[in-house]
Short mmCIF file of N, CA, C and O and ligand atoms in Angstrom, two decimals:
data_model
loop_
_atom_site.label_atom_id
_atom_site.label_comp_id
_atom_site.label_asym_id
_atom_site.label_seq_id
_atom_site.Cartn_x
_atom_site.Cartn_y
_atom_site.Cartn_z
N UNK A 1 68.88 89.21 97.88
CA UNK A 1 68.98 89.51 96.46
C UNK A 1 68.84 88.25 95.62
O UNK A 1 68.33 88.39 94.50
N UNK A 2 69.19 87.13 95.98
CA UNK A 2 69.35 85.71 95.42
C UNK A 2 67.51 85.71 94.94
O UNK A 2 66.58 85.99 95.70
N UNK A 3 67.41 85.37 93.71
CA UNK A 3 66.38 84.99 92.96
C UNK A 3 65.59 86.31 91.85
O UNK A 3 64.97 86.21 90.79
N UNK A 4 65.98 87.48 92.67
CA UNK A 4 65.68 88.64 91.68
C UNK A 4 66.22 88.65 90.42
O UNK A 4 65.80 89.48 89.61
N UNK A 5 67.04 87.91 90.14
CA UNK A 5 67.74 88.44 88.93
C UNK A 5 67.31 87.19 88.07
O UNK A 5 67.25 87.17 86.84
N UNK A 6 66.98 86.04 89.04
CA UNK A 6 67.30 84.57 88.16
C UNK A 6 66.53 84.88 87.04
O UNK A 6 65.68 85.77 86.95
N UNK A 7 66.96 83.91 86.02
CA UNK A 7 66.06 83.86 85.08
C UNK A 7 67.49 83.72 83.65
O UNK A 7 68.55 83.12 83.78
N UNK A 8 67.00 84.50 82.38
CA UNK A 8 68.39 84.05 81.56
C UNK A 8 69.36 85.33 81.58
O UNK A 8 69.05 86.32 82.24
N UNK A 9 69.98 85.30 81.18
CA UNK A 9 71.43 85.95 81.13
C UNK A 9 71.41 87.54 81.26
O UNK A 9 72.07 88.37 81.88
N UNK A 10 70.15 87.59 80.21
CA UNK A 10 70.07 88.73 79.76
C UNK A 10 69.19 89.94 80.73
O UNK A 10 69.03 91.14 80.51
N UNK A 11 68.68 89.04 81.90
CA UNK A 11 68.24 89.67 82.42
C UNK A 11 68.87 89.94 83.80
O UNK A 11 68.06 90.46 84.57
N UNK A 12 70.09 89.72 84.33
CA UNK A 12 70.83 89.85 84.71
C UNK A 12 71.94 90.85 84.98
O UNK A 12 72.57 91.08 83.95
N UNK A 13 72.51 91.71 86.37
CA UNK A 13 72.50 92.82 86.19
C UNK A 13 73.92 93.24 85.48
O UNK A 13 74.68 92.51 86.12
N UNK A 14 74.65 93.87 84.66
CA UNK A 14 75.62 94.14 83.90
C UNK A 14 76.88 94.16 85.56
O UNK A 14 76.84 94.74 86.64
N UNK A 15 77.85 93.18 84.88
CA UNK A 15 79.12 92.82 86.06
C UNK A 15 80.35 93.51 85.92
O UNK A 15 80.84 93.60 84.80
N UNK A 16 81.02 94.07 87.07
CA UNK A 16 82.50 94.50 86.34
C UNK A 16 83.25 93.23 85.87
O UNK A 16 83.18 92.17 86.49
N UNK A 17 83.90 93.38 84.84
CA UNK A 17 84.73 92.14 84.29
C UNK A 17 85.88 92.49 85.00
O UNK A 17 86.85 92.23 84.30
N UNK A 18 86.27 93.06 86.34
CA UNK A 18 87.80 92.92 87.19
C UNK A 18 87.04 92.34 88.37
O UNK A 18 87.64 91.47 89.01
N UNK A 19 86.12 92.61 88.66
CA UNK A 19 85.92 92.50 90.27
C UNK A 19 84.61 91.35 90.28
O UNK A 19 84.64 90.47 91.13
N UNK A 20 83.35 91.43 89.17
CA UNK A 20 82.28 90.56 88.93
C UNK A 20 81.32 90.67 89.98
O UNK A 20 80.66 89.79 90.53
N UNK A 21 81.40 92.42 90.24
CA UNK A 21 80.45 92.64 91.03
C UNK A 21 79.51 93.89 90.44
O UNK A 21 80.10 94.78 89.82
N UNK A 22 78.28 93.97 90.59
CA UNK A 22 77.22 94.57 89.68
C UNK A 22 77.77 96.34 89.65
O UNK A 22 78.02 97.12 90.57
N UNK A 23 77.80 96.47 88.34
CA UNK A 23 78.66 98.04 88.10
C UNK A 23 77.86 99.27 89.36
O UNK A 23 77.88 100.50 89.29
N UNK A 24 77.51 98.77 89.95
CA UNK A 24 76.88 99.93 90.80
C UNK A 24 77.57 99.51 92.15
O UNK A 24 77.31 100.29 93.07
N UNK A 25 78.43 98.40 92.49
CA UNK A 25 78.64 98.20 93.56
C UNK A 25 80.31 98.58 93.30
O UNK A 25 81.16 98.93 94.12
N UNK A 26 80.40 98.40 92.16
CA UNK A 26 82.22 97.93 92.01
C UNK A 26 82.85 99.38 92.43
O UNK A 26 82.29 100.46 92.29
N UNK A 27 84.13 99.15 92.98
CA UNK A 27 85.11 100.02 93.29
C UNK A 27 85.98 100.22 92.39
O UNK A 27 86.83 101.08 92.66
N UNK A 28 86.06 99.59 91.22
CA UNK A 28 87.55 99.52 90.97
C UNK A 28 87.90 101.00 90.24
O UNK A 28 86.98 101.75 89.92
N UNK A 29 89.25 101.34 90.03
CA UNK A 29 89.83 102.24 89.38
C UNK A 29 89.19 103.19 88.03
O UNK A 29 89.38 102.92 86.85
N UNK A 30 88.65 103.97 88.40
CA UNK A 30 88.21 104.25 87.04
C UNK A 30 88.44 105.91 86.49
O UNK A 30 88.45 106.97 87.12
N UNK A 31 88.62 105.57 84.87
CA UNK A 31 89.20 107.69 84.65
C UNK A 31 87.88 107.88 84.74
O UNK A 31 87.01 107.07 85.06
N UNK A 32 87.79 109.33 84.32
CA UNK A 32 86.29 109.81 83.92
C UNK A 32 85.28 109.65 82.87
O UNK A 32 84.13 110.10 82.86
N UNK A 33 86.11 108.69 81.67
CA UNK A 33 84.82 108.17 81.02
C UNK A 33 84.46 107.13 81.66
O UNK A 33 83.51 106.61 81.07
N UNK A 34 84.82 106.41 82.83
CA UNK A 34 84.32 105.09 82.95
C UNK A 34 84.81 104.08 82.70
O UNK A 34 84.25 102.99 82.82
N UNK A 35 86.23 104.29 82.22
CA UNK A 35 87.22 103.21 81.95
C UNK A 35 87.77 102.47 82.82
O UNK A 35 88.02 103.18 83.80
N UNK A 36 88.06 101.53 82.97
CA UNK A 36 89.26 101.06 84.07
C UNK A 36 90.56 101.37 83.70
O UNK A 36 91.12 101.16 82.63
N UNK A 37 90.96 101.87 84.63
CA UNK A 37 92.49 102.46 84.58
C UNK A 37 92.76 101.73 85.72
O UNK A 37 91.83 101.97 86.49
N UNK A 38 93.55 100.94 86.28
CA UNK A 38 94.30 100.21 87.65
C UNK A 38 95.72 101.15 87.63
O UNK A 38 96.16 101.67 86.61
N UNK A 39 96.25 101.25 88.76
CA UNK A 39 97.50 101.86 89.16
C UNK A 39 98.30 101.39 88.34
O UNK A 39 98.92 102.37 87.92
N UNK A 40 98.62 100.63 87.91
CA UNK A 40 100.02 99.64 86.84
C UNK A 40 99.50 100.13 85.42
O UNK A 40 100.05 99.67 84.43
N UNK A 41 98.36 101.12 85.26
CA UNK A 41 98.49 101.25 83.68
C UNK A 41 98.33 102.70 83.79
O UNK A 41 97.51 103.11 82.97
N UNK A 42 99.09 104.08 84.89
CA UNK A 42 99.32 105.17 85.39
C UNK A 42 100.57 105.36 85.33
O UNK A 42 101.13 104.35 85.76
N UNK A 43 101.43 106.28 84.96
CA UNK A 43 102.35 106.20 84.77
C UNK A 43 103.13 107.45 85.34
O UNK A 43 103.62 108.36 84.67
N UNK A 44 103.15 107.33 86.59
CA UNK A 44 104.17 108.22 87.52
C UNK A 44 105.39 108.94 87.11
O UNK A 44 106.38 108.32 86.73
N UNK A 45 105.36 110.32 87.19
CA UNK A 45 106.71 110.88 87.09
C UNK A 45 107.02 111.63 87.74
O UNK A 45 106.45 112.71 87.92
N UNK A 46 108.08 111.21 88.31
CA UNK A 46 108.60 111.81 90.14
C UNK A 46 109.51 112.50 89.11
O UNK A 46 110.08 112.09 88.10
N UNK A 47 109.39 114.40 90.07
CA UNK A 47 110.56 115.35 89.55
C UNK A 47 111.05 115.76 90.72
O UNK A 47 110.54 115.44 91.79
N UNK A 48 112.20 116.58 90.60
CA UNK A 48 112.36 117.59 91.70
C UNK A 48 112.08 118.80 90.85
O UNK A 48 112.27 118.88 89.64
N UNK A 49 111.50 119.91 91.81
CA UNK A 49 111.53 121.13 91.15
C UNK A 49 111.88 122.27 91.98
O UNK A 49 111.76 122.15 93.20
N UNK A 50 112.23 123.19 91.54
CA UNK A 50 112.57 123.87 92.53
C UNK A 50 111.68 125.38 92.49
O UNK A 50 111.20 125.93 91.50
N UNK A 51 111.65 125.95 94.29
CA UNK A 51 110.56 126.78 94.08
C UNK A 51 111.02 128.00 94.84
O UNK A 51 112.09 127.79 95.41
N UNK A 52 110.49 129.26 95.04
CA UNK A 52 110.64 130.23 95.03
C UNK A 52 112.12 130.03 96.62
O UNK A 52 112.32 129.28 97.58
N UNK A 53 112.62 130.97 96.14
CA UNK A 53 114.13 131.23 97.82
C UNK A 53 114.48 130.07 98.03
O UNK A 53 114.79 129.51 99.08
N UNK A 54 114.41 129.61 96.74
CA UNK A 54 115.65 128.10 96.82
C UNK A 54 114.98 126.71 97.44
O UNK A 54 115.74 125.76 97.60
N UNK A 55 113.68 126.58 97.76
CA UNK A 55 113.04 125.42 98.35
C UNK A 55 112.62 124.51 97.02
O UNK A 55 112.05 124.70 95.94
N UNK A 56 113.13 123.58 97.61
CA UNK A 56 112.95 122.50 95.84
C UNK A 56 111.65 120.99 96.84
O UNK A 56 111.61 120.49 97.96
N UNK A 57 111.06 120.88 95.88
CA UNK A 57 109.58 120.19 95.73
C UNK A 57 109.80 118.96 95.04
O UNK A 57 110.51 119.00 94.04
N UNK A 58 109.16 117.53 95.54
CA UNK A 58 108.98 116.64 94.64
C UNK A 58 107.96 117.15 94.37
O UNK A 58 107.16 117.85 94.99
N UNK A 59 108.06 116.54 92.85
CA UNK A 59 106.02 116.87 92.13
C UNK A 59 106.04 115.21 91.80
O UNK A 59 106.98 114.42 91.70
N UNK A 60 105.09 115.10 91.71
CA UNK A 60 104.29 113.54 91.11
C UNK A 60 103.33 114.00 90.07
O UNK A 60 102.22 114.50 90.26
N UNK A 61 103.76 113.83 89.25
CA UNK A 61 102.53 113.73 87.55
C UNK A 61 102.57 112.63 87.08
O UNK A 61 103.48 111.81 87.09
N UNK A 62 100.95 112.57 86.39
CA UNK A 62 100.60 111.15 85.82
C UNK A 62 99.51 110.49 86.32
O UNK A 62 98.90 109.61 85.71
N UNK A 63 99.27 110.90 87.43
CA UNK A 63 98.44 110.06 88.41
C UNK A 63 96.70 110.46 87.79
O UNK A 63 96.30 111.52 87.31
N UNK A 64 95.91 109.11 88.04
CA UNK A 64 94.69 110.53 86.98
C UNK A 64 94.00 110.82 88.93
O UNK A 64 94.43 110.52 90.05
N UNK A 65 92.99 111.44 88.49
CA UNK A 65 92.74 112.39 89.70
C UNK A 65 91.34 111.17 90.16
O UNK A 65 91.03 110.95 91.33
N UNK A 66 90.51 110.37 88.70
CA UNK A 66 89.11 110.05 88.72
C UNK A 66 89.85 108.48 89.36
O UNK A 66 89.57 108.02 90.47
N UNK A 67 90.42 108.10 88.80
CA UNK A 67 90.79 106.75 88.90
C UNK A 67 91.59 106.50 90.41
O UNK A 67 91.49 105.45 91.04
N UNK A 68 92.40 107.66 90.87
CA UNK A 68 93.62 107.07 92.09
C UNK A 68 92.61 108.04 92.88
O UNK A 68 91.75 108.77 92.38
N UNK A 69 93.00 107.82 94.50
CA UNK A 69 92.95 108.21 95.54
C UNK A 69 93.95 108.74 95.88
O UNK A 69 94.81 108.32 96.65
N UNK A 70 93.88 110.39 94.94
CA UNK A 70 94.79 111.13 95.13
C UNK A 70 95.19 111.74 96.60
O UNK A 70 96.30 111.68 97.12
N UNK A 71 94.15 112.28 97.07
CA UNK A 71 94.15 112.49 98.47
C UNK A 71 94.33 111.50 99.62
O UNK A 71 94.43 111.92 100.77
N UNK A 72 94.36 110.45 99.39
CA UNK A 72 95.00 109.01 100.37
C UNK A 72 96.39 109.14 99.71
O UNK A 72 97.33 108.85 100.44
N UNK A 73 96.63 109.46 98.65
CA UNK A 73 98.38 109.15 98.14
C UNK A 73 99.22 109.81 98.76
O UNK A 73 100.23 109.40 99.34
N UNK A 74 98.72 111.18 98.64
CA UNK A 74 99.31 112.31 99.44
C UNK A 74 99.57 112.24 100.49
O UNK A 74 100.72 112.52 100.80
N UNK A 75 98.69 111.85 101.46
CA UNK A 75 98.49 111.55 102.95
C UNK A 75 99.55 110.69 103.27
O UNK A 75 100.42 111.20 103.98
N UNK A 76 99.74 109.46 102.91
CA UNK A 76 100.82 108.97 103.04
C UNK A 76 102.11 109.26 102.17
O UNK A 76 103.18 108.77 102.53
N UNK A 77 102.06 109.73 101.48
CA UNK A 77 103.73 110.59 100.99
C UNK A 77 104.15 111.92 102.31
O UNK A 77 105.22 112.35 102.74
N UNK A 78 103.11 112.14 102.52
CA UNK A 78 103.32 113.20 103.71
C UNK A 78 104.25 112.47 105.01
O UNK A 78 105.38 112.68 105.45
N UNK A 79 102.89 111.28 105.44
CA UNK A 79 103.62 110.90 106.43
C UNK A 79 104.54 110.38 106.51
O UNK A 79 105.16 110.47 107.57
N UNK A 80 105.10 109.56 105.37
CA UNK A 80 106.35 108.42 105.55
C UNK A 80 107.54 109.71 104.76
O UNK A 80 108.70 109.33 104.57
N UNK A 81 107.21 110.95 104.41
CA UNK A 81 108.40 111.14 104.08
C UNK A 81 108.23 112.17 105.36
O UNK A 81 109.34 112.68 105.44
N UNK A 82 107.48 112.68 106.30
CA UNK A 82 107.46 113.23 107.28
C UNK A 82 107.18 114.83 106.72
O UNK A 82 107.40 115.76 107.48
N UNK A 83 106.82 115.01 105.72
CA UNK A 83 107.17 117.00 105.39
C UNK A 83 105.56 117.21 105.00
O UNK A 83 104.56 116.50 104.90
N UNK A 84 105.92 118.59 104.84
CA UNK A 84 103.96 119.12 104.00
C UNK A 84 104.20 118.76 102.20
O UNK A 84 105.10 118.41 101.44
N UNK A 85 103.12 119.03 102.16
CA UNK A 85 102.73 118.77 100.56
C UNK A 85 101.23 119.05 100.24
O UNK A 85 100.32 118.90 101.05
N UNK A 86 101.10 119.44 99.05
CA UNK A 86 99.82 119.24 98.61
C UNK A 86 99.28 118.55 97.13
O UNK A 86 100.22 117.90 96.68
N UNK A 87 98.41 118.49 96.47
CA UNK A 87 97.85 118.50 95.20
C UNK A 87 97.15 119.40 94.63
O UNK A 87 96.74 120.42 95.20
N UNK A 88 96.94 119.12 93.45
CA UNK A 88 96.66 120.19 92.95
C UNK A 88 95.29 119.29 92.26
O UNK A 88 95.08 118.13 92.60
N UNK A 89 94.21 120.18 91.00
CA UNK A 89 92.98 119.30 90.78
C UNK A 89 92.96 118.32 89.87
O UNK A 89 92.09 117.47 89.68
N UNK A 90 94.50 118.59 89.03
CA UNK A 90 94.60 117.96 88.02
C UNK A 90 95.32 116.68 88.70
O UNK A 90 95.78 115.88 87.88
N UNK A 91 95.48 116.35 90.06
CA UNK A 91 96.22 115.01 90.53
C UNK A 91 97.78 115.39 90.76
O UNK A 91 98.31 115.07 91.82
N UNK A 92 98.33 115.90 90.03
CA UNK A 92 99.55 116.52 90.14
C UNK A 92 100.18 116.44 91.88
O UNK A 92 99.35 117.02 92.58
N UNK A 93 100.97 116.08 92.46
CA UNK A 93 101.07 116.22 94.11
C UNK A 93 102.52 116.91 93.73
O UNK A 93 103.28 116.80 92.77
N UNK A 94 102.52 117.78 95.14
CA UNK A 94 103.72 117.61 95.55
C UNK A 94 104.65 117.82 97.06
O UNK A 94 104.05 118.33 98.01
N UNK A 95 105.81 117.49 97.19
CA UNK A 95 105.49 117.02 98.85
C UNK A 95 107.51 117.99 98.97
O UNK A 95 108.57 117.76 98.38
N UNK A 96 107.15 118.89 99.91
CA UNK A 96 108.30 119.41 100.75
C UNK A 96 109.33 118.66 100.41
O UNK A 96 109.37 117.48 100.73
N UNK A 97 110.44 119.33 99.62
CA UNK A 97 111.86 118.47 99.92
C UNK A 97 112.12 117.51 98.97
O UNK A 97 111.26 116.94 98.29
N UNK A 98 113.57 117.29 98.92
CA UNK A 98 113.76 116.48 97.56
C UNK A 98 113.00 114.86 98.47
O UNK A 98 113.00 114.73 99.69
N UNK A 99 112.61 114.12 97.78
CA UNK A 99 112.18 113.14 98.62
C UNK A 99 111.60 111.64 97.58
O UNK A 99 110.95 110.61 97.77
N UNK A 100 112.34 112.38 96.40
CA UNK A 100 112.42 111.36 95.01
C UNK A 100 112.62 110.15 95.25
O UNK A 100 111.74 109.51 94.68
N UNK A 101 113.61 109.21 96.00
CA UNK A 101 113.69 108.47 95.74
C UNK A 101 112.14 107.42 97.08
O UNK A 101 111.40 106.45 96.95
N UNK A 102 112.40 108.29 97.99
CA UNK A 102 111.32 107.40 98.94
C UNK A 102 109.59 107.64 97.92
O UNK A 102 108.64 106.85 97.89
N UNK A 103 109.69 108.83 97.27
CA UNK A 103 108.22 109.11 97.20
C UNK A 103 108.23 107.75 96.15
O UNK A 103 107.39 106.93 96.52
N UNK A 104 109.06 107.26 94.79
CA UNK A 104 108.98 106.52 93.69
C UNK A 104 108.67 105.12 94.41
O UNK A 104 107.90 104.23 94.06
N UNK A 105 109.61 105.20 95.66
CA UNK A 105 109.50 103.86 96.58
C UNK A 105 107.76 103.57 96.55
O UNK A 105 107.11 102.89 95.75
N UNK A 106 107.39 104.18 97.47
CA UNK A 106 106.10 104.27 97.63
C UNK A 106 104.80 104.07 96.84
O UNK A 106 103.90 103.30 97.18
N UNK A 107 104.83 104.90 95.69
CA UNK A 107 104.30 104.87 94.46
C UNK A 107 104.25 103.74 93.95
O UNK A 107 103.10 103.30 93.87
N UNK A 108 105.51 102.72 93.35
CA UNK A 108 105.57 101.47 93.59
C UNK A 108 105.14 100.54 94.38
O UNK A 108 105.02 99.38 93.97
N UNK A 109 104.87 100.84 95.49
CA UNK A 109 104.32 99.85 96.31
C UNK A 109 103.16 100.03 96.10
O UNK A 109 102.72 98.94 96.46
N UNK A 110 102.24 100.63 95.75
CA UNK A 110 101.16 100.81 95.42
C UNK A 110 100.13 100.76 94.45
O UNK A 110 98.95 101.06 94.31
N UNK A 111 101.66 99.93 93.48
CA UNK A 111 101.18 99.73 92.26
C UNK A 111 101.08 100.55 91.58
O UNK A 111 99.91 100.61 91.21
N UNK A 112 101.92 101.60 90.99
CA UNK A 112 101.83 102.40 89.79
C UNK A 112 102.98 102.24 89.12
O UNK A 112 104.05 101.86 89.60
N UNK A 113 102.73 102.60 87.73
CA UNK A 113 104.06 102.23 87.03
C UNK A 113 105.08 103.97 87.76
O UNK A 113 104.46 104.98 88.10
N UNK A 114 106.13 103.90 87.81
CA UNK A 114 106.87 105.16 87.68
C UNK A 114 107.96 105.17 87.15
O UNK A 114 108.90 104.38 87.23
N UNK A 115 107.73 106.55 86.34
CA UNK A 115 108.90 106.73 85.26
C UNK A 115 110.11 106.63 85.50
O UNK A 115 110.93 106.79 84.60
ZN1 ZN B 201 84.96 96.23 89.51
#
């Protein structure tokens, strides 16, 4: 790739300003217009809720669906709290059992703000 681009500035291919790698390569976090959203500017809210014959649910809201790896989040809220769970399309998760304080644990470690 080295020399295709040389030349002045302008001809040069447009960079992410987090990562400074050409917007077609970059990974980083993004909602659905195309914004950068990073986990620390998401704002987690671990509930308990409770659901039909008395079985109560953490839910997780907040999370956006375009920007996180909702389905990797889940996956590991599953495993480290050991129970089922799912999501829903709007990002929304939620995982078997009160499990509030490990799921916020987690969430945190991962860099999201939580409420
Ligand atoms: Zn980037």
């Amino acid at each position: 790739m080295a020399g295709l681009f040389d030349g002045t500035p302008l001809e040069r291919p447009v960079t992410c300003a987090c990562c400074e790698r050409p917007l077609a390569e970059c990974a980083c976090p993004r909602d659905a217009d195309g914004s950068m959203l990073l986990p620390g500017d998401q704002k987690a809210t671990v509930r308990l809720e409770k659901r039909r014959r008395g079985k109560v649910v953490t839910t997780v809201t907040g999370l956006d669906p375009h920007a996180s790896a909702v389905a990797d989040i889940l996956r590991e809220l599953k495993r480290r709290c050991a129970t089922g769970g799912s999501a829903g399309a709007d990002g929304a998760l939620e995982v078997q059992g009160d499990h509030r304080e490990r799921v916020a644990g987690i969430l945190r470690e991962l860099g999201f703000a939580v409420a």
